[in-house]
JSON list of C-alpha atoms in Angstrom, two decimals:
[
{"chain": "A", "resi": 5, "resn": "UNK", "atom": "CA", "xyz": [-69.42, 52.25, -17.08]},
{"chain": "A", "resi": 6, "resn": "UNK", "atom": "CA", "xyz": [-66.88, 49.29, -15.57]},
{"chain": "A", "resi": 7, "resn": "UNK", "atom": "CA", "xyz": [-64.13, 51.04, -16.81]},
{"chain": "A", "resi": 8, "resn": "UNK", "atom": "CA", "xyz": [-64.24, 53.89, -14.53]},
{"chain": "A", "resi": 9, "resn": "UNK", "atom": "CA", "xyz": [-66.34, 51.72, -11.75]},
{"chain": "A", "resi": 10, "resn": "UNK", "atom": "CA", "xyz": [-62.55, 49.87, -11.14]},
{"chain": "A", "resi": 11, "resn": "UNK", "atom": "CA", "xyz": [-60.56, 53.04, -11.36]},
{"chain": "A", "resi": 12, "resn": "UNK", "atom": "CA", "xyz": [-62.63, 54.52, -8.87]},
{"chain": "A", "resi": 13, "resn": "UNK", "atom": "CA", "xyz": [-63.46, 51.64, -6.02]},
{"chain": "A", "resi": 14, "resn": "UNK", "atom": "CA", "xyz": [-61.10, 52.24, -3.58]},
{"chain": "A", "resi": 15, "resn": "UNK", "atom": "CA", "xyz": [-57.31, 50.96, -4.06]},
{"chain": "A", "resi": 16, "resn": "UNK", "atom": "CA", "xyz": [-56.73, 47.80, -1.78]},
{"chain": "A", "resi": 17, "resn": "UNK", "atom": "CA", "xyz": [-54.21, 45.69, -0.80]},
{"chain": "A", "resi": 18, "resn": "UNK", "atom": "CA", "xyz": [-54.63, 42.51, -1.63]},
{"chain": "A", "resi": 19, "resn": "UNK", "atom": "CA", "xyz": [-53.63, 39.05, 1.04]},
{"chain": "A", "resi": 20, "resn": "UNK", "atom": "CA", "xyz": [-50.26, 37.15, 0.36]},
{"chain": "A", "resi": 21, "resn": "UNK", "atom": "CA", "xyz": [-51.52, 34.23, 0.63]},
{"chain": "A", "resi": 22, "resn": "UNK", "atom": "CA", "xyz": [-49.68, 32.10, 3.53]},
{"chain": "A", "resi": 23, "resn": "UNK", "atom": "CA", "xyz": [-46.41, 30.86, 2.20]},
{"chain": "A", "resi": 24, "resn": "UNK", "atom": "CA", "xyz": [-44.92, 28.59, 4.38]},
{"chain": "A", "resi": 25, "resn": "UNK", "atom": "CA", "xyz": [-40.58, 29.21, 4.90]},
{"chain": "A", "resi": 26, "resn": "UNK", "atom": "CA", "xyz": [-37.91, 29.09, 6.76]},
{"chain": "A", "resi": 27, "resn": "UNK", "atom": "CA", "xyz": [-37.15, 31.41, 9.46]},
{"chain": "A", "resi": 28, "resn": "UNK", "atom": "CA", "xyz": [-34.21, 32.95, 9.64]},
{"chain": "A", "resi": 29, "resn": "UNK", "atom": "CA", "xyz": [-32.67, 31.18, 12.67]},
{"chain": "A", "resi": 30, "resn": "UNK", "atom": "CA", "xyz": [-34.09, 27.81, 11.30]},
{"chain": "A", "resi": 31, "resn": "UNK", "atom": "CA", "xyz": [-31.13, 28.94, 8.12]},
{"chain": "A", "resi": 32, "resn": "UNK", "atom": "CA", "xyz": [-28.72, 29.74, 10.28]},
{"chain": "A", "resi": 33, "resn": "UNK", "atom": "CA", "xyz": [-29.13, 26.21, 12.66]},
{"chain": "A", "resi": 34, "resn": "UNK", "atom": "CA", "xyz": [-29.30, 23.42, 9.40]},
{"chain": "A", "resi": 35, "resn": "UNK", "atom": "CA", "xyz": [-25.46, 25.72, 7.89]},
{"chain": "A", "resi": 36, "resn": "UNK", "atom": "CA", "xyz": [-23.78, 25.03, 11.19]},
{"chain": "A", "resi": 37, "resn": "UNK", "atom": "CA", "xyz": [-25.25, 21.18, 11.39]},
{"chain": "A", "resi": 38, "resn": "UNK", "atom": "CA", "xyz": [-24.20, 21.03, 7.57]},
{"chain": "A", "resi": 39, "resn": "UNK", "atom": "CA", "xyz": [-21.12, 22.59, 8.32]},
{"chain": "A", "resi": 40, "resn": "UNK", "atom": "CA", "xyz": [-19.85, 20.60, 11.60]},
{"chain": "A", "resi": 41, "resn": "UNK", "atom": "CA", "xyz": [-20.55, 17.55, 8.98]},
{"chain": "A", "resi": 42, "resn": "UNK", "atom": "CA", "xyz": [-18.57, 18.54, 6.29]},
{"chain": "A", "resi": 43, "resn": "UNK", "atom": "CA", "xyz": [-15.58, 19.09, 9.59]},
{"chain": "A", "resi": 44, "resn": "UNK", "atom": "CA", "xyz": [-15.59, 15.81, 10.65]},
{"chain": "A", "resi": 45, "resn": "UNK", "atom": "CA", "xyz": [-15.63, 14.17, 7.01]},
{"chain": "A", "resi": 46, "resn": "UNK", "atom": "CA", "xyz": [-12.35, 16.48, 5.56]},
{"chain": "A", "resi": 47, "resn": "UNK", "atom": "CA", "xyz": [-11.47, 14.71, 9.30]},
{"chain": "A", "resi": 48, "resn": "UNK", "atom": "CA", "xyz": [-11.28, 11.32, 7.91]},
{"chain": "A", "resi": 49, "resn": "UNK", "atom": "CA", "xyz": [-9.82, 12.41, 4.75]},
{"chain": "A", "resi": 50, "resn": "UNK", "atom": "CA", "xyz": [-6.19, 12.24, 6.12]},
{"chain": "A", "resi": 51, "resn": "UNK", "atom": "CA", "xyz": [-7.08, 8.92, 7.28]},
{"chain": "A", "resi": 52, "resn": "UNK", "atom": "CA", "xyz": [-7.89, 7.31, 4.75]},
{"chain": "A", "resi": 53, "resn": "UNK", "atom": "CA", "xyz": [-5.02, 8.04, 2.79]},
{"chain": "A", "resi": 54, "resn": "UNK", "atom": "CA", "xyz": [-2.77, 7.39, 5.33]},
{"chain": "A", "resi": 55, "resn": "UNK", "atom": "CA", "xyz": [-4.51, 3.07, 5.30]},
{"chain": "A", "resi": 56, "resn": "UNK", "atom": "CA", "xyz": [-4.26, 3.55, 1.24]},
{"chain": "A", "resi": 57, "resn": "UNK", "atom": "CA", "xyz": [-0.80, 4.39, 0.91]},
{"chain": "A", "resi": 58, "resn": "UNK", "atom": "CA", "xyz": [-0.53, 1.18, 4.16]},
{"chain": "A", "resi": 59, "resn": "UNK", "atom": "CA", "xyz": [-2.68, -1.19, 2.32]},
{"chain": "A", "resi": 60, "resn": "UNK", "atom": "CA", "xyz": [-0.12, 0.04, -1.76]},
{"chain": "A", "resi": 61, "resn": "UNK", "atom": "CA", "xyz": [2.43, -0.34, 0.64]},
{"chain": "A", "resi": 62, "resn": "UNK", "atom": "CA", "xyz": [1.87, -4.10, 2.15]},
{"chain": "A", "resi": 63, "resn": "UNK", "atom": "CA", "xyz": [0.53, -5.22, -1.29]},
{"chain": "A", "resi": 64, "resn": "UNK", "atom": "CA", "xyz": [4.09, -4.35, -3.34]},
{"chain": "A", "resi": 65, "resn": "UNK", "atom": "CA", "xyz": [5.76, -6.04, -0.18]},
{"chain": "A", "resi": 66, "resn": "UNK", "atom": "CA", "xyz": [3.71, -9.39, -0.54]},
{"chain": "A", "resi": 67, "resn": "UNK", "atom": "CA", "xyz": [4.16, -8.76, -4.17]},
{"chain": "A", "resi": 68, "resn": "UNK", "atom": "CA", "xyz": [8.19, -8.88, -3.28]},
{"chain": "A", "resi": 69, "resn": "UNK", "atom": "CA", "xyz": [7.28, -11.77, -2.01]},
{"chain": "A", "resi": 70, "resn": "UNK", "atom": "CA", "xyz": [6.18, -14.02, -3.93]},
{"chain": "A", "resi": 71, "resn": "UNK", "atom": "CA", "xyz": [8.29, -13.35, -6.64]},
{"chain": "A", "resi": 72, "resn": "UNK", "atom": "CA", "xyz": [12.04, -13.92, -4.43]},
{"chain": "A", "resi": 73, "resn": "UNK", "atom": "CA", "xyz": [10.19, -16.99, -3.42]},
{"chain": "A", "resi": 74, "resn": "UNK", "atom": "CA", "xyz": [9.78, -17.99, -6.40]},
{"chain": "A", "resi": 75, "resn": "UNK", "atom": "CA", "xyz": [12.47, -17.18, -7.62]},
{"chain": "A", "resi": 76, "resn": "UNK", "atom": "CA", "xyz": [13.66, -19.56, -4.90]},
{"chain": "A", "resi": 77, "resn": "UNK", "atom": "CA", "xyz": [11.64, -22.16, -6.10]},
{"chain": "A", "resi": 78, "resn": "UNK", "atom": "CA", "xyz": [13.28, -22.08, -9.61]},
{"chain": "A", "resi": 79, "resn": "UNK", "atom": "CA", "xyz": [16.51, -23.11, -8.83]},
{"chain": "A", "resi": 80, "resn": "UNK", "atom": "CA", "xyz": [16.18, -25.79, -6.08]},
{"chain": "A", "resi": 81, "resn": "UNK", "atom": "CA", "xyz": [13.63, -27.94, -9.43]},
{"chain": "A", "resi": 82, "resn": "UNK", "atom": "CA", "xyz": [16.31, -27.11, -12.07]},
{"chain": "A", "resi": 83, "resn": "UNK", "atom": "CA", "xyz": [19.25, -29.36, -13.41]},
{"chain": "A", "resi": 84, "resn": "UNK", "atom": "CA", "xyz": [22.56, -27.46, -12.22]},
{"chain": "A", "resi": 85, "resn": "UNK", "atom": "CA", "xyz": [23.33, -27.09, -16.10]},
{"chain": "A", "resi": 86, "resn": "UNK", "atom": "CA", "xyz": [20.10, -24.32, -16.11]},
{"chain": "A", "resi": 87, "resn": "UNK", "atom": "CA", "xyz": [20.54, -22.14, -13.36]},
{"chain": "A", "resi": 88, "resn": "UNK", "atom": "CA", "xyz": [23.75, -20.01, -14.94]},
{"chain": "A", "resi": 89, "resn": "UNK", "atom": "CA", "xyz": [20.47, -19.32, -17.86]},
{"chain": "A", "resi": 90, "resn": "UNK", "atom": "CA", "xyz": [18.02, -18.31, -15.08]},
{"chain": "A", "resi": 91, "resn": "UNK", "atom": "CA", "xyz": [20.26, -16.19, -13.00]},
{"chain": "A", "resi": 92, "resn": "UNK", "atom": "CA", "xyz": [21.20, -13.94, -15.63]},
{"chain": "A", "resi": 93, "resn": "UNK", "atom": "CA", "xyz": [17.30, -13.32, -16.19]},
{"chain": "A", "resi": 94, "resn": "UNK", "atom": "CA", "xyz": [15.84, -13.56, -12.38]},
{"chain": "A", "resi": 95, "resn": "UNK", "atom": "CA", "xyz": [18.40, -10.88, -11.41]},
{"chain": "A", "resi": 96, "resn": "UNK", "atom": "CA", "xyz": [18.70, -11.55, -7.66]},
{"chain": "A", "resi": 97, "resn": "UNK", "atom": "CA", "xyz": [21.18, -13.70, -7.70]},
{"chain": "A", "resi": 98, "resn": "UNK", "atom": "CA", "xyz": [20.61, -16.32, -5.15]},
{"chain": "A", "resi": 99, "resn": "UNK", "atom": "CA", "xyz": [21.08, -18.45, -7.64]},
{"chain": "A", "resi": 100, "resn": "UNK", "atom": "CA", "xyz": [23.30, -21.12, -6.64]},
{"chain": "A", "resi": 101, "resn": "UNK", "atom": "CA", "xyz": [25.07, -20.22, -3.39]},
{"chain": "A", "resi": 102, "resn": "UNK", "atom": "CA", "xyz": [22.42, -19.95, -1.43]},
{"chain": "A", "resi": 103, "resn": "UNK", "atom": "CA", "xyz": [23.03, -23.65, 0.22]},
{"chain": "A", "resi": 104, "resn": "UNK", "atom": "CA", "xyz": [26.31, -22.21, 1.49]},
{"chain": "A", "resi": 105, "resn": "UNK", "atom": "CA", "xyz": [25.11, -18.74, 3.03]},
{"chain": "A", "resi": 106, "resn": "UNK", "atom": "CA", "xyz": [26.17, -18.06, 6.92]},
{"chain": "A", "resi": 107, "resn": "UNK", "atom": "CA", "xyz": [23.85, -15.28, 7.40]},
{"chain": "A", "resi": 108, "resn": "UNK", "atom": "CA", "xyz": [21.28, -13.71, 5.76]},
{"chain": "A", "resi": 109, "resn": "UNK", "atom": "CA", "xyz": [20.23, -12.05, 1.81]},
{"chain": "A", "resi": 110, "resn": "UNK", "atom": "CA", "xyz": [19.44, -8.71, 2.23]},
{"chain": "A", "resi": 111, "resn": "UNK", "atom": "CA", "xyz": [17.56, -7.99, -1.61]},
{"chain": "A", "resi": 112, "resn": "UNK", "atom": "CA", "xyz": [16.43, -3.97, -2.21]},
{"chain": "A", "resi": 113, "resn": "UNK", "atom": "CA", "xyz": [13.33, -2.24, -3.95]},
{"chain": "A", "resi": 114, "resn": "UNK", "atom": "CA", "xyz": [12.00, 0.91, -4.98]},
{"chain": "A", "resi": 115, "resn": "UNK", "atom": "CA", "xyz": [8.23, 1.67, -4.54]},
{"chain": "A", "resi": 116, "resn": "UNK", "atom": "CA", "xyz": [7.22, -0.42, -8.10]},
{"chain": "A", "resi": 117, "resn": "UNK", "atom": "CA", "xyz": [8.42, -3.56, -6.82]},
{"chain": "A", "resi": 118, "resn": "UNK", "atom": "CA", "xyz": [11.77, -3.41, -9.44]},
{"chain": "A", "resi": 119, "resn": "UNK", "atom": "CA", "xyz": [15.12, -4.26, -7.35]},
{"chain": "A", "resi": 120, "resn": "UNK", "atom": "CA", "xyz": [17.21, -2.16, -7.19]},
{"chain": "A", "resi": 121, "resn": "UNK", "atom": "CA", "xyz": [21.23, -1.18, -6.01]},
{"chain": "A", "resi": 122, "resn": "UNK", "atom": "CA", "xyz": [23.44, -5.15, -4.95]},
{"chain": "A", "resi": 123, "resn": "UNK", "atom": "CA", "xyz": [21.74, -8.14, -2.80]},
{"chain": "A", "resi": 124, "resn": "UNK", "atom": "CA", "xyz": [23.77, -7.55, 0.89]},
{"chain": "A", "resi": 125, "resn": "UNK", "atom": "CA", "xyz": [25.28, -4.26, -0.73]},
{"chain": "A", "resi": 126, "resn": "UNK", "atom": "CA", "xyz": [24.04, -0.69, 1.32]},
{"chain": "A", "resi": 127, "resn": "UNK", "atom": "CA", "xyz": [20.99, 0.47, 0.83]},
{"chain": "A", "resi": 128, "resn": "UNK", "atom": "CA", "xyz": [20.46, 2.37, -2.31]},
{"chain": "A", "resi": 129, "resn": "UNK", "atom": "CA", "xyz": [18.98, 5.83, -1.99]},
{"chain": "A", "resi": 130, "resn": "UNK", "atom": "CA", "xyz": [15.80, 4.94, -4.35]},
{"chain": "A", "resi": 131, "resn": "UNK", "atom": "CA", "xyz": [15.26, 2.20, -2.33]},
{"chain": "A", "resi": 132, "resn": "UNK", "atom": "CA", "xyz": [12.06, 1.69, -0.62]},
{"chain": "A", "resi": 133, "resn": "UNK", "atom": "CA", "xyz": [11.41, -2.05, 0.81]},
{"chain": "A", "resi": 134, "resn": "UNK", "atom": "CA", "xyz": [13.86, -4.47, 2.13]},
{"chain": "A", "resi": 135, "resn": "UNK", "atom": "CA", "xyz": [13.84, -8.17, 1.86]},
{"chain": "A", "resi": 136, "resn": "UNK", "atom": "CA", "xyz": [15.67, -9.98, 3.98]},
{"chain": "A", "resi": 137, "resn": "UNK", "atom": "CA", "xyz": [16.31, -14.01, 3.51]},
{"chain": "A", "resi": 138, "resn": "UNK", "atom": "CA", "xyz": [17.32, -15.75, 6.55]},
{"chain": "A", "resi": 139, "resn": "UNK", "atom": "CA", "xyz": [17.54, -19.92, 5.41]},
{"chain": "A", "resi": 140, "resn": "UNK", "atom": "CA", "xyz": [16.99, -22.37, 8.36]},
{"chain": "A", "resi": 141, "resn": "UNK", "atom": "CA", "xyz": [18.30, -24.42, 9.15]},
{"chain": "A", "resi": 142, "resn": "UNK", "atom": "CA", "xyz": [21.83, -22.60, 8.99]},
{"chain": "A", "resi": 143, "resn": "UNK", "atom": "CA", "xyz": [22.97, -23.74, 6.94]},
{"chain": "A", "resi": 144, "resn": "UNK", "atom": "CA", "xyz": [20.54, -24.89, 4.77]},
{"chain": "A", "resi": 145, "resn": "UNK", "atom": "CA", "xyz": [20.44, -28.39, 3.69]},
{"chain": "A", "resi": 146, "resn": "UNK", "atom": "CA", "xyz": [19.81, -30.87, 0.35]},
{"chain": "A", "resi": 147, "resn": "UNK", "atom": "CA", "xyz": [16.42, -32.06, 1.89]},
{"chain": "A", "resi": 148, "resn": "UNK", "atom": "CA", "xyz": [13.34, -29.03, 3.29]},
{"chain": "A", "resi": 149, "resn": "UNK", "atom": "CA", "xyz": [14.57, -25.94, 4.37]},
{"chain": "A", "resi": 150, "resn": "UNK", "atom": "CA", "xyz": [12.92, -22.80, 5.89]},
{"chain": "A", "resi": 151, "resn": "UNK", "atom": "CA", "xyz": [13.06, -19.89, 4.41]},
{"chain": "A", "resi": 152, "resn": "UNK", "atom": "CA", "xyz": [12.03, -16.90, 6.73]},
{"chain": "A", "resi": 153, "resn": "UNK", "atom": "CA", "xyz": [11.30, -13.44, 3.95]},
{"chain": "A", "resi": 154, "resn": "UNK", "atom": "CA", "xyz": [11.12, -10.95, 5.95]},
{"chain": "A", "resi": 155, "resn": "UNK", "atom": "CA", "xyz": [10.13, -7.43, 3.54]},
{"chain": "A", "resi": 156, "resn": "UNK", "atom": "CA", "xyz": [10.03, -3.58, 6.27]},
{"chain": "A", "resi": 157, "resn": "UNK", "atom": "CA", "xyz": [9.84, -0.47, 4.41]},
{"chain": "A", "resi": 158, "resn": "UNK", "atom": "CA", "xyz": [11.52, 2.16, 4.39]},
{"chain": "A", "resi": 159, "resn": "UNK", "atom": "CA", "xyz": [14.46, 0.21, 3.20]},
{"chain": "A", "resi": 160, "resn": "UNK", "atom": "CA", "xyz": [16.42, 1.93, 5.51]},
{"chain": "A", "resi": 161, "resn": "UNK", "atom": "CA", "xyz": [15.24, 1.59, 8.82]},
{"chain": "A", "resi": 162, "resn": "UNK", "atom": "CA", "xyz": [16.38, -2.20, 9.97]},
{"chain": "A", "resi": 163, "resn": "UNK", "atom": "CA", "xyz": [13.70, -3.84, 11.40]},
{"chain": "A", "resi": 164, "resn": "UNK", "atom": "CA", "xyz": [17.03, -5.99, 13.53]},
{"chain": "A", "resi": 165, "resn": "UNK", "atom": "CA", "xyz": [17.68, -2.11, 15.69]},
{"chain": "A", "resi": 166, "resn": "UNK", "atom": "CA", "xyz": [15.23, -0.06, 15.13]},
{"chain": "A", "resi": 167, "resn": "UNK", "atom": "CA", "xyz": [10.86, 0.13, 14.51]},
{"chain": "A", "resi": 168, "resn": "UNK", "atom": "CA", "xyz": [10.05, 0.64, 10.46]},
{"chain": "A", "resi": 169, "resn": "UNK", "atom": "CA", "xyz": [7.37, 1.50, 9.03]},
{"chain": "A", "resi": 170, "resn": "UNK", "atom": "CA", "xyz": [6.12, -1.71, 7.73]},
{"chain": "A", "resi": 171, "resn": "UNK", "atom": "CA", "xyz": [6.58, -5.18, 7.95]},
{"chain": "A", "resi": 172, "resn": "UNK", "atom": "CA", "xyz": [5.46, -8.34, 5.47]},
{"chain": "A", "resi": 173, "resn": "UNK", "atom": "CA", "xyz": [6.95, -11.23, 6.69]},
{"chain": "A", "resi": 174, "resn": "UNK", "atom": "CA", "xyz": [6.30, -14.83, 5.32]},
{"chain": "A", "resi": 175, "resn": "UNK", "atom": "CA", "xyz": [8.10, -18.76, 6.61]},
{"chain": "A", "resi": 176, "resn": "UNK", "atom": "CA", "xyz": [7.99, -20.46, 3.28]},
{"chain": "A", "resi": 177, "resn": "UNK", "atom": "CA", "xyz": [9.39, -23.90, 2.29]},
{"chain": "A", "resi": 178, "resn": "UNK", "atom": "CA", "xyz": [11.94, -23.36, -0.60]},
{"chain": "A", "resi": 179, "resn": "UNK", "atom": "CA", "xyz": [12.84, -27.29, -0.80]},
{"chain": "A", "resi": 180, "resn": "UNK", "atom": "CA", "xyz": [10.90, -30.36, -1.16]}
]
């Protein structure tokens, strides 16, 4: 009989439990705020990429300066008979002639920091960095001499006549 009485009772609406929910207005506002934050974040990506590229170029320029300095220092501490042997290995062609130079040396490097082209020649097409080595006093003496090394990029822009994208300079004691 219980089953009959339950069927004979009028159908009652069950009340739904009150649950907390977001309204459509709240959801729209939250999506708007999130979109604004994402647009701001995406706007910073080009700035971050430019900063990273500049950092890579400055690191490569400092490595170029370090290798040029090592090359110049090795030339001065080797006995005269060993200049020729080291000249073949270095590739910079700075050994033995720097003491007679009245003009600065120009060297060109690829984006990996490898030398390209001829010393003191025109910039090759694959050159990214330009290294200008000026010896002080001119001409250098057999005592302490200074080398001012300026590495700039792009290689086609001369810092004396134009504005390069980047520039790293060091003043180094070559002989002591």
